Short mmCIF file of C-alpha atoms in Angstrom, two decimals:
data_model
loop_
_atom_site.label_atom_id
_atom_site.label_comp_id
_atom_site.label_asym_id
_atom_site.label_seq_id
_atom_site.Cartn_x
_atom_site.Cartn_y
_atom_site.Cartn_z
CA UNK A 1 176.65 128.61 -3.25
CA UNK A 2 173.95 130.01 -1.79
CA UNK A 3 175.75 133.26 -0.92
CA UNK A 4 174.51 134.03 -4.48
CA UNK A 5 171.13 134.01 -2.85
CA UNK A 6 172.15 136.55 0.01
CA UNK A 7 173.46 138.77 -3.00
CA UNK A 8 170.59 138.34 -5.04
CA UNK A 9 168.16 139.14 -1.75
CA UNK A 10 170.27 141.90 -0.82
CA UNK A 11 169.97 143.83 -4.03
CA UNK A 12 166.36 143.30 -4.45
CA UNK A 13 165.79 145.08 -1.25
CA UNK A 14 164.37 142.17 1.40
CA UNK A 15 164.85 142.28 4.61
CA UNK A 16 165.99 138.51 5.61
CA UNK A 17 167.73 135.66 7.78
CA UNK A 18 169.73 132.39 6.51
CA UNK A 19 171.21 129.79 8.53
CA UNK A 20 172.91 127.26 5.69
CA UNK A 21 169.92 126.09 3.71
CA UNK A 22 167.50 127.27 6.31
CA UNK A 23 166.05 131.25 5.33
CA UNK A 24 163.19 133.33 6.33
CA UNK A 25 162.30 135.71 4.19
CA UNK A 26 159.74 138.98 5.65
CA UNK A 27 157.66 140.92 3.45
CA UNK A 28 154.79 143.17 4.50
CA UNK A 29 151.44 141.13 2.99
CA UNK A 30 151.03 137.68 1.79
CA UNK A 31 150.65 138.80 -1.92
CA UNK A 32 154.38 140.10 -1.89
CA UNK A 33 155.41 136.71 -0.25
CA UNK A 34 154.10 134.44 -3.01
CA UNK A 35 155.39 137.11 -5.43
CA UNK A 36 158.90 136.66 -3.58
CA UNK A 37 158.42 133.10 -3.25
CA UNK A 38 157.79 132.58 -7.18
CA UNK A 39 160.78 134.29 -7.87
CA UNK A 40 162.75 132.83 -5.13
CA UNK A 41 162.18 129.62 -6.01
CA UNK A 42 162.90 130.29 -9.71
CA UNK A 43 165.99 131.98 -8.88
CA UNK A 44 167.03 128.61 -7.21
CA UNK A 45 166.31 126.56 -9.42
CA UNK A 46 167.29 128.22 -12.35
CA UNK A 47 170.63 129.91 -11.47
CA UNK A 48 171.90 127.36 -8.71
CA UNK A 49 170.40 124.34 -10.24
CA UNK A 50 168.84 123.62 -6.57
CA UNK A 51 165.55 121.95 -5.61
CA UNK A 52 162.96 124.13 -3.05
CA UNK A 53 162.04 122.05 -0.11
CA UNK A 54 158.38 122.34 -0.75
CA UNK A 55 157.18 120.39 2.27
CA UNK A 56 159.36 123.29 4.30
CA UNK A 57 158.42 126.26 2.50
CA UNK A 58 155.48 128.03 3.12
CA UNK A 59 154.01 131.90 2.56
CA UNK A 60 152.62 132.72 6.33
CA UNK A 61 152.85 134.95 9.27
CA UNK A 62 156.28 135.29 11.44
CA UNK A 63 154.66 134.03 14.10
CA UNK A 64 153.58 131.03 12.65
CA UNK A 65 157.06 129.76 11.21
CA UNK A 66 160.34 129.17 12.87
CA UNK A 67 164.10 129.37 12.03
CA UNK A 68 166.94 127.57 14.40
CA UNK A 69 164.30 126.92 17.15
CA UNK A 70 163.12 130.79 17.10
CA UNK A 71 159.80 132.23 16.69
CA UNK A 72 157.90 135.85 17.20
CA UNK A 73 155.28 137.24 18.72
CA UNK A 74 153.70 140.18 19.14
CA UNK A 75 153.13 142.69 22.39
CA UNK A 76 152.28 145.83 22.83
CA UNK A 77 152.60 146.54 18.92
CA UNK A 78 156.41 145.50 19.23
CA UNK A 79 157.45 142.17 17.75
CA UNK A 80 159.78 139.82 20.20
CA UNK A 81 161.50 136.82 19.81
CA UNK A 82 160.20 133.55 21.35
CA UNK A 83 160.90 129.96 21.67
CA UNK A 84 159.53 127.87 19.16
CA UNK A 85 156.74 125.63 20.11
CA UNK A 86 158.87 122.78 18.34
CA UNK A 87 161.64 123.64 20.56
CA UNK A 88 160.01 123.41 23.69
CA UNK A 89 158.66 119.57 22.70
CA UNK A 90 162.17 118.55 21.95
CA UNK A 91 163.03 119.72 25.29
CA UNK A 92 160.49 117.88 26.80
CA UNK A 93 161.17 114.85 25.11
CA UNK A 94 165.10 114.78 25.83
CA UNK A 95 164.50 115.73 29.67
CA UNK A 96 161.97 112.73 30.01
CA UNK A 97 164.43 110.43 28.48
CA UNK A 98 167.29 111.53 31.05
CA UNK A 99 164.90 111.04 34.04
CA UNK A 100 162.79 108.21 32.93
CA UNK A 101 161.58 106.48 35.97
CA UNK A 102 163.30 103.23 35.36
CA UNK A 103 166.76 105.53 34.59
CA UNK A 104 169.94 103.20 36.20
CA UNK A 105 172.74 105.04 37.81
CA UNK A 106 172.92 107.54 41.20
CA UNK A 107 170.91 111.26 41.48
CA UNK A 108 174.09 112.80 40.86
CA UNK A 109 175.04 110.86 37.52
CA UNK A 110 171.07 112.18 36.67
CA UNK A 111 171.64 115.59 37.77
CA UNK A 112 175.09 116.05 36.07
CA UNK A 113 173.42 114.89 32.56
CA UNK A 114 170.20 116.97 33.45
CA UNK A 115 172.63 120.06 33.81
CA UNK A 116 174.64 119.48 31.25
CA UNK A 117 171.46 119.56 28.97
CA UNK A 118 169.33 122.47 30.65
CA UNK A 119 172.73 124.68 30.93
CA UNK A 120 173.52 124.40 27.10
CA UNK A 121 169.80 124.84 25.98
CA UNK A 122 169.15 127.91 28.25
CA UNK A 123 172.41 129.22 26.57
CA UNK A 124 171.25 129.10 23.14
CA UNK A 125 167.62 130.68 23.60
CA UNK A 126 168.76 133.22 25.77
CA UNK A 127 167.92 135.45 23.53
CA UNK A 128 163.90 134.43 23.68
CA UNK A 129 161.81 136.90 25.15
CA UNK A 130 160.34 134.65 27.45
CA UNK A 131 160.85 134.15 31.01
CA UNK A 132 157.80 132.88 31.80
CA UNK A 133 158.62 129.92 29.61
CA UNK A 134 162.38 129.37 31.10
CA UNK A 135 159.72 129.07 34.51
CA UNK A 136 157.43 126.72 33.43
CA UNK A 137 160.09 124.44 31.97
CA UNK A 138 161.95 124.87 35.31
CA UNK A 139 159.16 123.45 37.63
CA UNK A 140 158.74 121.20 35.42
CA UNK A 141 161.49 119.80 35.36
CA UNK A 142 161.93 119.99 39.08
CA UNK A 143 158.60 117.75 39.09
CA UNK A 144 160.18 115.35 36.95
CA UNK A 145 162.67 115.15 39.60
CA UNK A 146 160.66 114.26 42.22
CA UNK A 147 158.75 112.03 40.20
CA UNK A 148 162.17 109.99 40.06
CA UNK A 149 163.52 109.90 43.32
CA UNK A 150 159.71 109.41 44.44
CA UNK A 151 159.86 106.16 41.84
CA UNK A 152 163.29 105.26 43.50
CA UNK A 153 161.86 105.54 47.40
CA UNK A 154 159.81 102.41 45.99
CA UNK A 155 157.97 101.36 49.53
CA UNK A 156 155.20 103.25 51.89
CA UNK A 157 158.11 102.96 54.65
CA UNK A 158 160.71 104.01 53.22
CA UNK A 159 158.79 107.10 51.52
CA UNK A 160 158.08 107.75 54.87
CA UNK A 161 161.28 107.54 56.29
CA UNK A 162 163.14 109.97 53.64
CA UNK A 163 160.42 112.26 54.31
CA UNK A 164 160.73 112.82 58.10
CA UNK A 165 164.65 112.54 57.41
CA UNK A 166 164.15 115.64 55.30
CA UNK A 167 162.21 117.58 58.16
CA UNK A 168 158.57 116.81 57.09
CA UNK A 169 156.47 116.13 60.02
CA UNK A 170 155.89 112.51 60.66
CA UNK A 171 151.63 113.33 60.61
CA UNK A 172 152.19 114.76 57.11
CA UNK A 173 154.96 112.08 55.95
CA UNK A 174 152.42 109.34 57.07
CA UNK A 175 149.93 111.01 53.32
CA UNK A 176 153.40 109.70 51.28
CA UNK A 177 152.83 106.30 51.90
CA UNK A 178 149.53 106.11 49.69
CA UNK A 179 149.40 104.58 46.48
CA UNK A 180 149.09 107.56 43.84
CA UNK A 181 151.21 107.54 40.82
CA UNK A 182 154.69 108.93 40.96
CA UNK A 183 153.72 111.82 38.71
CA UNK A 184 150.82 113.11 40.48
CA UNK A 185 152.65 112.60 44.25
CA UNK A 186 155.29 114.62 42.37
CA UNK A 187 152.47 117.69 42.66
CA UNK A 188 151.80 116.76 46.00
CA UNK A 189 152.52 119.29 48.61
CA UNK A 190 153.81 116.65 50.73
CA UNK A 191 156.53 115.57 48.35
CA UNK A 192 156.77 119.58 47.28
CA UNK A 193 157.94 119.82 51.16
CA UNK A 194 160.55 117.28 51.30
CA UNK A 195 161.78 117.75 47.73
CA UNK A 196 161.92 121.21 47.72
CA UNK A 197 163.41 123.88 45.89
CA UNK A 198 166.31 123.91 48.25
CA UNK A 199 166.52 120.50 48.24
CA UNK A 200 167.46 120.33 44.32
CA UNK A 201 169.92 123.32 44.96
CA UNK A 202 171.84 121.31 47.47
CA UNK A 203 172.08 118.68 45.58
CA UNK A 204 173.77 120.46 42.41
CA UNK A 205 170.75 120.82 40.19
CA UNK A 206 170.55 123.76 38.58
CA UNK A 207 168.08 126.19 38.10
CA UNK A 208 166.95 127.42 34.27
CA UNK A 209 165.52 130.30 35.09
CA UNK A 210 168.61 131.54 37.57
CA UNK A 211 170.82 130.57 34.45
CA UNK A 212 168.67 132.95 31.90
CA UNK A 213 168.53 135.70 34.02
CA UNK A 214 172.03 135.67 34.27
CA UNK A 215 172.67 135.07 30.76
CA UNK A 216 170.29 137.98 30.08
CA UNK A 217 171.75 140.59 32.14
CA UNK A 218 175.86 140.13 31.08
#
């Protein structure tokens, strides 16, 4: 049905995007947009006999809305695609559920979900002009790592032990044992020593930004 609305779009000239019900419609000033919206939304409701998602619909600036997760923003007088700021909370959220602290089951049961995840989000924003996002996120995660494992280590001795296992110096391992929270020892260069980049890498995790550069350049 709402074909009829790419037809209708199309011959009136705008410049456009729909996914199913979701569409973005650009215009150059915001008196045009309510114009277009007014007649969008009569259009709808009047030839389709469908109801305008008011609480969704809105007259603003492309960099202020989203569609499928996407956003825009603006350098150098060009306009470039970006990852929603809603996007990047959903991440958040699903990758704290998947390594919650008190998470059952071995590091490589956690890493294989974690991957699974990170691999099939990185593939649908690759298109995001925004590496230094697919960065953050990836040291992020890596800290949310090591805030798990760190959780799992449980004891001042046996911190200490994994730590020397893992070649940290037993005068620097000895700073593990105190009793900060998990998160901020997962900051600590200490714990940045022993759980280090190369330490996720061996163990299978893999690396967002590695993944969008690769993505990127086929």
């Amino acid at each position: 049905m709402l074909d009829d609305l790419d037809k209708e779009l199309e011959k009136r000239g705008h410049r456009f995007v729909r996914y199913a019900d979701d569409c973005n419609i650009y215009v150059r000033s915001r008196r045009a947009g309510e114009r277009v919206m007014r007649s969008v939304r009569r259009f709808l409701e009047e030839k389709l006999s469908l109801r305008v998602n008011e609480g969704k619909s809105a007259v603003d600036r492309p960099w202020k809305r989203k569609l499928l997760g996407f956003s825009f923003y603006w350098r150098k007088g060009e306009a470039h695609i970006r990852i929603a700021t809603q996007a990047i909370g959903r991440f958040r959220q699903t990758i704290r559920q998947r390594t919650r602290r008190t998470r059952s089951g071995t590091l490589e049961a956690v890493i294989r979900d974690v991957n699974e995840y990170t691999m099939g989000w990185t593939g649908y924003f690759r298109l995001a002009d925004t590496p230094s996002v697919m960065a953050e996120l990836d040291g992020w995660l890596r800290r949310r790592m090591r805030q798990l494992v760190w959780k799992r280590w449980k004891r001042g001795k046996t911190r200490f032990r994994e730590l020397v296992a893992l070649g940290v110096p037993r005068e620097r391992a000895g700073l593990g044992a105190i009793g900060i929270s998990p998160w901020r020892m997962a900051a600590s260069p200490v714990v940045n020593e022993g759980l280090s980049n190369a330490y996720w890498q061996q163990q299978g995790l893999r690396s967002i930004v590695e993944r969008y550069r690769q993505l990127r350049n086929t």
